[in-house]
Coordinates of C-alpha atoms in Angstrom, one line a residue:
M1 CA -2.8 63.9 -4.2
S2 CA -2.2 61.9 -7.3
L3 CA 1.2 60.6 -9.0
I4 CA 1.9 59.7 -12.6
V5 CA 5.0 57.5 -13.4
K6 CA 6.0 57.2 -16.8
L7 CA 7.8 54.4 -18.4
H8 CA 9.4 54.0 -22.0
S9 CA 10.5 51.3 -24.0
D10 CA 13.8 51.9 -26.0
S11 CA 12.2 52.1 -29.1
A12 CA 9.7 55.0 -27.7
R13 CA 12.8 56.8 -26.7
S14 CA 14.1 56.8 -30.2
A15 CA 10.8 57.6 -31.6
V16 CA 10.5 60.7 -29.5
L17 CA 13.9 61.8 -30.3
E18 CA 13.4 61.3 -33.9
S19 CA 10.0 63.2 -34.0
C20 CA 10.1 66.7 -35.3
E21 CA 6.3 67.0 -35.1
A22 CA 3.4 65.9 -33.1
P23 CA 2.0 62.8 -35.3
A24 CA -1.0 60.7 -34.8
R25 CA -1.1 58.8 -31.6
L26 CA -2.7 55.8 -30.4
E27 CA -3.8 56.0 -26.8
L28 CA -5.4 52.9 -24.7
I29 CA -6.8 53.1 -21.2
I30 CA -6.6 50.3 -18.8
R31 CA -8.6 50.4 -15.7
C32 CA -7.8 48.1 -12.7
E33 CA -10.4 46.8 -10.2
S34 CA -9.5 45.9 -6.6
L35 CA -6.5 43.6 -6.1
D36 CA -8.5 40.4 -5.5
G37 CA -6.4 37.5 -6.9
R38 CA -7.3 37.3 -10.4
P39 CA -4.0 37.3 -12.2
L40 CA -3.6 39.5 -15.3
A41 CA -7.4 40.5 -15.4
P42 CA -7.0 44.0 -16.9
W43 CA -4.9 42.7 -19.7
R44 CA -7.0 39.7 -20.2
T45 CA -10.2 41.5 -20.4
H46 CA -8.7 44.0 -22.9
L47 CA -7.6 40.7 -25.0
S48 CA -11.0 38.7 -24.4
H49 CA -11.9 39.3 -28.1
L50 CA -8.9 37.4 -29.3
L51 CA -9.2 34.3 -27.0
P52 CA -11.6 32.3 -29.0
E53 CA -9.4 32.8 -32.1
V54 CA -6.1 31.9 -30.5
P55 CA -5.1 28.1 -30.3
E56 CA -4.3 27.2 -26.5
S57 CA -0.8 26.0 -27.7
E58 CA 0.0 29.5 -28.9
F59 CA -1.6 31.4 -26.0
P60 CA -1.1 29.5 -22.8
G61 CA -2.1 32.7 -21.0
R62 CA -5.5 32.3 -21.7
E63 CA -5.6 29.3 -19.2
F64 CA -4.0 31.2 -16.3
H65 CA -6.5 30.5 -13.9
T66 CA -6.0 26.9 -14.2
P67 CA -5.0 25.3 -10.8
P68 CA -1.4 24.5 -10.9
H69 CA -0.4 20.9 -11.1
D70 CA 0.2 19.2 -7.7
A71 CA 4.0 18.7 -8.3
W72 CA 4.4 22.4 -9.0
T73 CA 2.6 23.1 -5.7
N74 CA 4.7 21.0 -3.6
A75 CA 7.7 22.1 -5.1
I76 CA 7.0 25.7 -3.9
L77 CA 5.2 25.0 -0.5
R78 CA 7.8 22.4 0.5
R79 CA 11.2 23.4 -1.0
L80 CA 10.5 27.4 -0.7
S81 CA 11.2 27.4 -4.5
R82 CA 9.9 30.1 -6.4
E83 CA 9.6 27.9 -9.9
S84 CA 8.8 30.9 -11.8
I85 CA 10.1 29.1 -14.7
H86 CA 6.4 27.7 -15.0
T87 CA 4.5 31.2 -14.9
A88 CA 7.2 32.9 -17.1
P89 CA 5.9 31.3 -20.4
R90 CA 2.3 32.6 -19.5
V91 CA 3.2 35.9 -18.8
H92 CA 5.5 36.1 -22.1
A93 CA 2.7 34.8 -24.4
L94 CA 0.1 37.2 -22.9
A95 CA 2.4 39.8 -23.6
K96 CA 3.4 39.1 -27.1
A97 CA -0.3 38.6 -27.9
F98 CA -1.0 42.1 -26.2
L99 CA 1.8 43.6 -28.1
A100 CA 0.6 42.1 -31.5
D101 CA -2.9 43.6 -30.8
L102 CA -1.5 47.0 -30.1
S103 CA 0.6 46.9 -33.3
H104 CA -2.5 46.0 -35.3
R105 CA -4.3 48.8 -33.9
A106 CA -1.5 51.4 -34.4
R107 CA -1.1 50.3 -38.0
R108 CA -5.0 50.7 -38.5
A109 CA -4.8 54.1 -36.9
G110 CA -1.8 55.2 -39.2
C111 CA 0.1 56.0 -35.7
R112 CA 3.6 57.1 -36.0
A113 CA 4.2 58.4 -32.5
P114 CA 4.8 56.2 -29.6
V115 CA 1.8 54.2 -28.4
L116 CA 0.5 55.5 -25.0
L117 CA -0.8 52.9 -22.7
C118 CA -2.4 54.5 -19.6
V119 CA -2.9 52.4 -16.4
H120 CA -5.6 53.9 -14.1
D121 CA -5.5 52.7 -10.2
A122 CA -2.1 51.4 -10.9
A123 CA -1.9 50.7 -7.1
R124 CA -4.3 47.9 -7.8
L125 CA -2.2 46.0 -10.3
D126 CA -1.6 42.4 -9.5
R127 CA 2.0 41.3 -9.3
M128 CA 1.5 39.2 -12.5
S129 CA 0.4 42.4 -14.3
V130 CA 3.5 44.3 -13.3
R131 CA 5.8 41.4 -14.6
F132 CA 3.5 41.6 -17.7
L133 CA 4.2 45.3 -18.3
H134 CA 8.1 44.7 -17.8
R135 CA 7.8 41.9 -20.5
L136 CA 5.8 44.2 -22.7
L137 CA 8.1 46.9 -22.5
S138 CA 11.2 44.5 -23.1
L139 CA 9.6 43.2 -26.1
A140 CA 8.5 46.4 -27.6
T141 CA 11.3 46.7 -30.2
A142 CA 9.3 47.2 -33.2
L143 CA 6.3 49.2 -31.7
P144 CA 7.5 52.4 -29.7
L145 CA 5.3 52.2 -26.4
E146 CA 5.0 54.4 -23.5
V147 CA 3.3 53.7 -20.3
E148 CA 1.6 55.9 -17.7
L149 CA 0.9 54.5 -14.3
H150 CA -1.7 56.6 -12.4
F151 CA -1.9 56.3 -8.8
S152 CA -5.0 58.2 -7.9
S153 CA -3.8 58.8 -4.1
F154 CA -1.2 57.7 -1.9
E155 CA -0.1 57.8 1.7
V156 CA 3.1 58.2 3.4
G157 CA 4.1 56.0 6.4
S158 CA 1.0 54.4 7.0
P159 CA 0.7 52.9 10.5
H160 CA 1.1 49.1 10.9
P161 CA -1.8 47.0 12.8
S162 CA -0.7 46.6 16.4
D163 CA -1.2 42.8 16.3
R164 CA 2.5 41.4 15.7
F165 CA 1.5 38.7 13.3
M166 CA -0.8 41.2 11.3
S167 CA 2.1 43.6 11.2
A168 CA 4.3 41.2 9.8
A169 CA 1.8 40.5 7.1
R170 CA 1.5 44.2 6.3
A171 CA 5.2 44.6 6.2
T172 CA 5.7 41.8 3.7
F173 CA 2.6 43.1 1.6
E174 CA 4.3 46.5 1.2
A175 CA 7.7 45.1 0.6
A176 CA 6.1 42.8 -2.0
R177 CA 4.6 45.5 -3.9
R178 CA 7.6 48.0 -3.5
S179 CA 10.0 45.6 -4.7
I180 CA 8.4 44.9 -8.0
F181 CA 7.4 48.4 -8.9
T182 CA 10.9 49.5 -8.1
R183 CA 12.4 46.9 -10.4
I184 CA 10.2 48.0 -13.3
V185 CA 10.9 51.6 -12.5
G186 CA 14.6 51.0 -12.4
D187 CA 14.8 49.1 -15.6
F188 CA 12.6 51.7 -17.7
G189 CA 13.3 55.0 -16.0
A190 CA 10.5 57.0 -14.5
E191 CA 9.9 60.4 -13.0
N192 CA 9.2 60.9 -9.2
R193 CA 10.8 57.7 -8.4
H194 CA 11.1 58.7 -4.8
L195 CA 7.4 59.1 -4.5
L196 CA 6.6 55.7 -6.0
E197 CA 8.6 54.1 -3.5
S198 CA 6.4 55.7 -0.5
V199 CA 3.1 54.7 -2.1
T200 CA 0.9 52.4 0.1
F201 CA -0.3 50.1 -2.3
C202 CA -4.1 48.7 -2.2
A203 CA -4.9 45.5 -0.4
A204 CA -7.5 43.1 -1.1
S205 CA -11.0 44.2 0.3
D206 CA -13.2 41.3 0.2
S207 CA -13.1 39.2 3.3
N208 CA -14.6 36.4 1.6
L209 CA -11.4 35.8 -0.2
A210 CA -9.6 35.3 3.0
T211 CA -9.2 31.3 2.9
R212 CA -6.2 29.2 3.3
K213 CA -6.8 27.7 0.0
R214 CA -6.6 31.2 -1.6
L215 CA -3.3 32.1 0.3
E216 CA -1.8 28.7 -0.9
T217 CA -2.9 29.4 -4.6
A218 CA -1.5 33.0 -4.5
V219 CA 1.8 31.9 -2.9
V220 CA 2.1 29.0 -5.7
S221 CA 1.1 31.5 -8.5
H222 CA 3.7 34.1 -7.2
E223 CA 1.1 36.8 -6.1
F224 CA 3.1 37.6 -3.1
D225 CA 1.3 41.0 -2.8
F226 CA -2.2 39.4 -2.7
A227 CA -1.0 36.4 -0.6
A228 CA 0.3 38.8 2.2
A229 CA -3.1 40.8 1.9
V230 CA -5.0 37.5 2.5
A231 CA -2.6 36.5 5.3
E232 CA -3.4 39.7 7.0
Q233 CA -7.1 39.2 6.8
L234 CA -6.8 35.5 8.0
L235 CA -4.6 36.5 11.1
A236 CA -7.4 39.1 12.0
Q237 CA -9.9 36.2 12.2
P238 CA -10.2 33.8 15.4
L239 CA -8.0 30.7 14.1
D240 CA -6.9 27.8 16.2
Q241 CA -3.2 27.5 17.0
N242 CA -2.4 25.0 14.0
A243 CA -4.1 27.2 11.5
R244 CA -2.7 30.3 12.7
A245 CA 0.9 28.5 12.3
D246 CA 0.1 27.4 8.8
V247 CA -0.8 31.0 7.7
L248 CA 2.5 32.1 9.3
R249 CA 4.5 29.4 7.5
L250 CA 3.0 30.4 4.2
L251 CA 3.6 34.2 4.9
A252 CA 7.2 32.9 5.7
I253 CA 7.6 31.4 2.2
V254 CA 6.6 34.7 0.7
D255 CA 9.2 36.5 2.6
A256 CA 11.8 33.9 1.7
N257 CA 10.8 34.2 -1.9
L258 CA 11.2 38.1 -1.6
G259 CA 14.7 37.6 -0.3
R260 CA 13.8 38.7 3.4
T261 CA 15.4 35.7 4.9
S262 CA 15.7 36.9 8.4
N263 CA 12.1 37.9 8.4
A264 CA 11.1 34.5 7.1
L265 CA 13.2 32.6 9.9
E266 CA 11.4 34.7 12.5
L267 CA 7.9 33.7 11.2
L268 CA 8.8 30.0 11.0
E269 CA 10.4 30.3 14.7
L270 CA 6.9 31.8 15.7
S271 CA 4.9 28.9 13.6
K272 CA 6.8 26.4 15.3
K273 CA 5.9 27.9 18.9
E274 CA 2.5 28.7 17.8
T275 CA 1.6 24.9 16.6
C276 CA 0.7 22.1 18.8
D277 CA 1.2 19.4 16.2
P278 CA 4.6 17.7 16.4
A279 CA 4.4 16.9 12.5
N280 CA 4.0 20.7 11.9
K281 CA 6.9 21.5 14.2
A282 CA 9.1 18.9 12.4
R283 CA 7.9 20.5 9.1
F284 CA 9.0 23.9 10.4
C285 CA 12.4 22.6 11.4
Y286 CA 12.9 21.4 7.8
L287 CA 11.9 24.7 6.3
M288 CA 14.4 26.5 8.7
G289 CA 17.0 24.3 8.0
L290 CA 16.6 24.8 4.3
L291 CA 16.5 28.5 4.6
L292 CA 19.6 28.4 6.7
A293 CA 21.5 26.1 4.3
K294 CA 20.5 27.5 0.9
R295 CA 20.0 31.1 1.5
E296 CA 22.4 31.9 4.3
G297 CA 25.1 29.4 4.3
A298 CA 24.6 28.8 7.8
L299 CA 25.3 25.1 7.8
D300 CA 25.9 24.3 11.3
R301 CA 22.5 25.7 12.1
A302 CA 20.8 24.3 9.3
L303 CA 21.9 20.8 10.3
A304 CA 20.9 21.2 13.9
S305 CA 17.6 22.4 12.8
M306 CA 16.9 19.5 10.6
E307 CA 18.3 17.0 13.5
E308 CA 15.7 18.7 15.9
G309 CA 13.0 17.8 13.7
L310 CA 14.1 14.3 13.3
V311 CA 14.3 13.9 17.1
L312 CA 10.7 15.7 17.3
L313 CA 9.3 13.1 15.0
A314 CA 11.0 10.2 16.7
K315 CA 9.4 11.1 20.1
A316 CA 6.1 12.2 18.8
E317 CA 2.6 10.2 18.2
V318 CA 1.7 10.9 14.6
P319 CA 0.0 8.7 12.0
A320 CA 2.5 6.4 10.2
E321 CA 2.1 8.0 6.7
T322 CA 2.6 11.6 8.0
R323 CA 5.7 10.4 10.1
A324 CA 7.1 8.8 6.9
V325 CA 6.6 11.8 4.8
E326 CA 8.0 14.5 7.2
Q327 CA 10.9 12.3 8.1
A328 CA 11.8 11.6 4.4
W329 CA 11.9 15.4 3.8
L330 CA 14.1 15.7 6.9
L331 CA 16.5 13.3 5.8
N332 CA 16.7 14.8 2.3
G333 CA 17.2 18.1 3.8
H334 CA 19.9 16.7 6.2
S335 CA 21.6 15.0 3.4
L336 CA 21.8 18.3 1.3
T337 CA 23.4 20.1 4.6
L338 CA 25.8 17.2 5.1
A339 CA 27.0 17.4 1.5
L340 CA 27.8 21.1 1.8
L341 CA 29.6 20.6 5.2
S342 CA 31.6 17.7 3.8
K343 CA 33.5 20.2 1.6
R344 CA 35.4 21.3 4.7
Q345 CA 36.6 17.8 5.4
A346 CA 39.7 15.9 4.2
R347 CA 39.4 13.7 1.5
P348 CA 39.1 10.3 3.3
T349 CA 36.3 11.8 5.6
R350 CA 34.6 13.4 3.1
E351 CA 34.1 10.1 1.1
L352 CA 32.8 8.5 4.3
T353 CA 30.3 11.5 4.7
S354 CA 29.3 10.8 1.0
R355 CA 28.5 7.3 1.5
R356 CA 26.4 8.2 4.6
I357 CA 24.4 10.8 2.6
L358 CA 23.8 8.2 -0.2
K359 CA 22.6 5.7 2.7
Q360 CA 20.1 8.6 4.1
L361 CA 18.6 9.1 0.9
L362 CA 17.9 5.4 0.2
E363 CA 16.5 5.6 3.7
A364 CA 14.3 8.3 2.6
L365 CA 13.3 6.6 -0.5
A366 CA 12.3 3.3 1.5
L367 CA 10.0 5.6 3.6
V368 CA 8.2 7.2 0.7
G369 CA 7.6 3.7 -1.2
R370 CA 5.6 3.5 -4.4
E371 CA 2.4 5.2 -3.5
P372 CA 0.6 7.3 -6.2
A373 CA -0.5 10.1 -4.1
P374 CA 0.8 13.4 -5.7
A375 CA 2.8 14.6 -2.9
L376 CA 4.6 11.4 -2.6
V377 CA 5.3 11.1 -6.3
Y378 CA 6.8 14.5 -6.1
L379 CA 9.0 13.7 -3.1
R380 CA 10.2 10.4 -4.6
H381 CA 11.2 12.3 -7.7
N382 CA 13.0 14.9 -5.7
L383 CA 14.8 12.3 -3.9
L384 CA 15.9 10.3 -6.8
A385 CA 17.1 13.4 -8.4
N386 CA 19.1 14.5 -5.3
F387 CA 20.7 10.8 -5.3
A388 CA 21.8 11.2 -8.7
F389 CA 23.1 14.7 -8.0
M390 CA 25.1 13.2 -5.2
L391 CA 26.8 10.7 -7.5
E392 CA 27.6 13.6 -9.9
I393 CA 29.3 15.7 -7.3
M394 CA 31.2 12.7 -6.1
G395 CA 32.4 12.5 -9.6
D396 CA 30.8 9.2 -10.3
H397 CA 29.3 10.1 -13.6
D398 CA 28.6 6.6 -14.9
R399 CA 26.8 5.5 -12.1
A400 CA 24.9 9.0 -12.0
I401 CA 23.8 8.2 -15.6
A402 CA 22.8 4.8 -15.0
F403 CA 20.6 6.1 -12.1
W404 CA 19.0 8.7 -14.2
D405 CA 17.9 6.5 -17.0
A406 CA 16.9 3.6 -14.6
S407 CA 14.8 6.0 -12.3
F408 CA 13.3 8.2 -14.9
G409 CA 13.4 6.4 -18.2
P410 CA 10.5 4.3 -17.3
Y411 CA 8.5 7.1 -16.0
V412 CA 9.1 9.0 -19.1
A413 CA 8.0 6.1 -21.3
A414 CA 5.0 5.4 -19.3
T415 CA 3.8 9.1 -19.3
G416 CA 5.3 10.6 -22.2
R417 CA 5.9 13.6 -19.9
A418 CA 8.3 15.9 -22.1
D419 CA 9.2 18.3 -19.1
V420 CA 10.7 15.1 -17.2
L421 CA 12.6 14.0 -20.5
L422 CA 13.9 17.3 -20.6
T423 CA 15.4 17.2 -17.1
Q424 CA 16.6 13.6 -17.7
K425 CA 18.5 14.5 -20.9
Y426 CA 20.0 17.6 -19.7
R427 CA 21.3 16.0 -16.7
V428 CA 22.5 12.8 -18.4
G429 CA 24.1 15.0 -21.0
L430 CA 26.2 16.9 -18.6
N431 CA 27.4 13.9 -16.9
H432 CA 28.5 12.5 -20.2
S433 CA 30.4 15.6 -20.9
Q434 CA 32.0 15.8 -17.4
A435 CA 33.1 11.8 -18.2
G436 CA 34.6 13.0 -21.7
R437 CA 32.0 11.6 -23.9
G438 CA 31.3 14.7 -26.0
A439 CA 29.4 13.0 -28.8
E440 CA 26.9 11.5 -26.3
A441 CA 26.7 14.7 -24.3
V442 CA 25.7 16.7 -27.5
Q443 CA 23.2 14.0 -28.5
C444 CA 21.4 14.0 -25.0
L445 CA 21.5 18.0 -25.1
E446 CA 19.8 18.1 -28.4
A447 CA 17.1 15.7 -27.2
S448 CA 16.6 17.9 -24.2
L449 CA 16.5 21.0 -26.4
D450 CA 13.6 19.2 -28.4
A451 CA 11.7 18.3 -25.2
A452 CA 12.0 22.1 -24.2
R453 CA 10.4 23.3 -27.4
A454 CA 7.9 20.7 -26.9
V455 CA 6.9 21.9 -23.6
G456 CA 6.7 25.3 -25.0
N457 CA 9.0 27.1 -22.6
P458 CA 11.4 29.5 -24.3
F459 CA 13.2 30.3 -21.3
L460 CA 14.2 26.6 -20.6
V461 CA 15.0 26.6 -24.3
E462 CA 17.5 29.4 -23.9
H463 CA 19.0 27.4 -21.0
V464 CA 19.7 24.4 -22.9
L465 CA 20.9 26.2 -25.9
K466 CA 23.7 27.8 -23.6
A467 CA 24.6 24.4 -22.2
L468 CA 24.7 22.9 -25.9
A469 CA 26.9 25.7 -27.1
S470 CA 29.4 25.1 -24.0
V471 CA 29.7 21.3 -24.4
Q472 CA 30.2 21.8 -28.2
E473 CA 33.0 24.5 -27.8
R474 CA 34.7 21.8 -25.1
N475 CA 34.4 19.2 -27.9
G476 CA 36.5 21.3 -30.3
A477 CA 33.3 21.8 -32.4
L478 CA 33.7 25.5 -33.0
E479 CA 31.6 25.8 -36.1
S480 CA 28.8 24.0 -34.1
A481 CA 29.1 26.2 -31.2
L482 CA 28.9 29.2 -33.2
A483 CA 25.7 28.1 -35.0
T484 CA 24.4 27.5 -31.7
L485 CA 25.3 30.5 -30.3
E486 CA 23.9 32.4 -33.0
E487 CA 20.6 30.7 -32.6
L488 CA 20.7 31.5 -28.8
E489 CA 21.5 35.3 -29.6
S490 CA 18.4 35.4 -31.9
H491 CA 16.2 33.6 -29.3
Q492 CA 17.4 36.1 -26.7
V493 CA 16.6 38.9 -28.7
E494 CA 13.2 37.5 -29.3
L495 CA 12.8 37.3 -25.5
G496 CA 13.5 40.7 -25.0
L497 CA 16.9 39.6 -23.0
R498 CA 19.0 42.2 -24.9
A499 CA 21.7 42.3 -22.4
R500 CA 22.1 38.7 -22.3
A501 CA 22.0 38.8 -26.2
L502 CA 25.1 41.2 -26.1
V503 CA 27.1 38.9 -23.7
T504 CA 26.4 35.9 -26.4
A505 CA 27.3 38.1 -29.2
A506 CA 30.5 38.7 -27.4
A507 CA 31.1 35.1 -27.1
Q508 CA 30.6 34.4 -30.8
R509 CA 33.4 37.0 -31.6
A510 CA 35.6 35.4 -29.1
I511 CA 35.2 31.8 -30.5
A512 CA 35.4 33.0 -33.9
T513 CA 38.9 34.3 -33.4
K514 CA 39.9 31.5 -31.1
Q515 CA 43.2 29.6 -31.7
E516 CA 43.9 26.1 -30.6
K517 CA 45.8 27.1 -27.6
D518 CA 43.4 29.5 -26.3
P519 CA 41.5 28.6 -23.1
V520 CA 37.7 27.9 -23.1
V521 CA 35.3 30.9 -23.7
L522 CA 32.1 29.9 -22.5
P523 CA 31.4 28.9 -18.9
R524 CA 30.5 25.4 -17.7
P525 CA 26.6 24.8 -17.8
N526 CA 25.0 25.0 -14.7
P527 CA 24.4 21.3 -13.4
K528 CA 20.7 21.9 -12.9
L529 CA 17.9 23.5 -14.8
P530 CA 16.5 26.7 -13.2
S531 CA 13.6 26.8 -11.1
S532 CA 13.3 30.6 -11.1
L533 CA 14.0 33.4 -13.8
P534 CA 15.1 36.5 -11.6
E535 CA 15.1 38.5 -14.9
V536 CA 11.5 37.6 -15.6
D537 CA 9.9 37.2 -12.3
L538 CA 11.6 40.5 -11.1
E539 CA 13.1 39.3 -7.7
T540 CA 16.7 39.3 -7.1
E541 CA 18.5 36.0 -7.1
G542 CA 19.6 34.3 -3.8
R543 CA 22.8 35.0 -2.4
F544 CA 23.5 31.4 -2.0
N545 CA 23.2 28.8 -4.7
V546 CA 23.6 25.6 -3.2
N547 CA 23.8 23.6 -6.4
Q548 CA 26.5 25.7 -7.9
S549 CA 28.3 25.7 -4.5
L550 CA 28.3 22.0 -4.4
V551 CA 29.6 21.6 -8.0
R552 CA 32.2 24.4 -7.7
K553 CA 33.8 23.3 -4.5
E554 CA 33.9 19.7 -5.6
T555 CA 35.8 20.5 -8.8
L556 CA 38.2 23.0 -6.7
L557 CA 38.9 20.0 -4.2
N558 CA 39.3 17.7 -7.0
E559 CA 41.9 19.7 -8.8
A560 CA 43.9 20.2 -5.6
A561 CA 43.8 16.6 -4.8
S562 CA 45.4 15.8 -8.4

């Protein structure tokens, strides 16, 4: 039994409506191989003739197989963070190159009807390929584009394996596949949607792919469907307790990134019971606490989980370096949870709790030391950023600025890392704004914007432009704010984020007619740069945003106290 799902860009719908006859049409067929963990393989194969001619700076998608840097890996596998902000520019760049090639072919063929892109064996598309298709349809404003996804066969209600762990992997695999296909179908419309949701998608078939390293790489690269398929294969093999627990941990991270928090918590609990390594048990306590705090808002349970991990470490005989790393992460998570719990406290008690949090973070920093190992470098930077963030939410903006500059300034000077400079200037700029120093805030945010452009991440450019316009408006520099908003709107249109561009256009109109007595039109900037892009990675945003919660509640309490 076969199934064809048709997707249409907005420009394709218009072209179909305006067409009175059947003009020349360009058709392109893409064939997919088995799901084997090679992201974007069908599309890269099609564009292989372009790769030698396109500079790397203009086509970062060509380097998609390059292993992610260590800090990124640690961010995702330690903090449950999607970090899709790193993959989005690659998918975006590849989609732009593909669309440019299609436009060239269409012009050469004298094509006047929508271009038809047929994708055979669509059940074998990897996750990045579905994100790529979404980008392609979003960007196809000048070239009318239709996409047909061909599913050669499908089953309804396939049985799960009997093993509990393998059953969890299969359920995660199918949820990962359905969620992303459902999103693209919902955004671009299709016939037979109810049938698509019952498709049992293909899994990896080569058992040689089933290694823990392949599983980690798939998780870090957001190939959640492939990750779950590899996990299923690994769990079917004879593994020792610790290895089995680690596979379950990685599967839990996949579930957490898919918004399946209860599944993730259950898998982490199983991991904790399965492992015989006390350091691993402590790590699982940290991850459970983080999920409970950041995704569920269950702060008492989160705090208890972190404290359980600290007790486990205190009693266990583990290598000193391992103990230091795990204890530092637990103190970091414990501090975060305390910061959230402190919002329920009266002001004097809250101030005592804040000092305790700063003391804990300093204790964690002392444990990490100055070793150059990548995992320790990432942890150290994470702790430094959280220490500065605590100063920010306590309203001590001058000390936060001094801390950001003293902690990250020398690192930027020594390494020239534009991505770190981007974060430093963004955070310092917002602290200046909160402290009432508008000119300094604008100067820092403009430096952050330059760094975002140097990094080559258009999605971070959009985020910093939003913050800059907001600060300019608060400064009363309405003409500057309007100019920034015009640039932002144009940038959003270019990124295919048309709904956001409409919101920006509405803000421009509101500011253009604003009177002196009118309230502020633009919202306050997010206190931190994003790590994920729900609009691009096609997952829904978490229900509980810890950073916004901290800042929002602190602001409300300060207003009440005054």
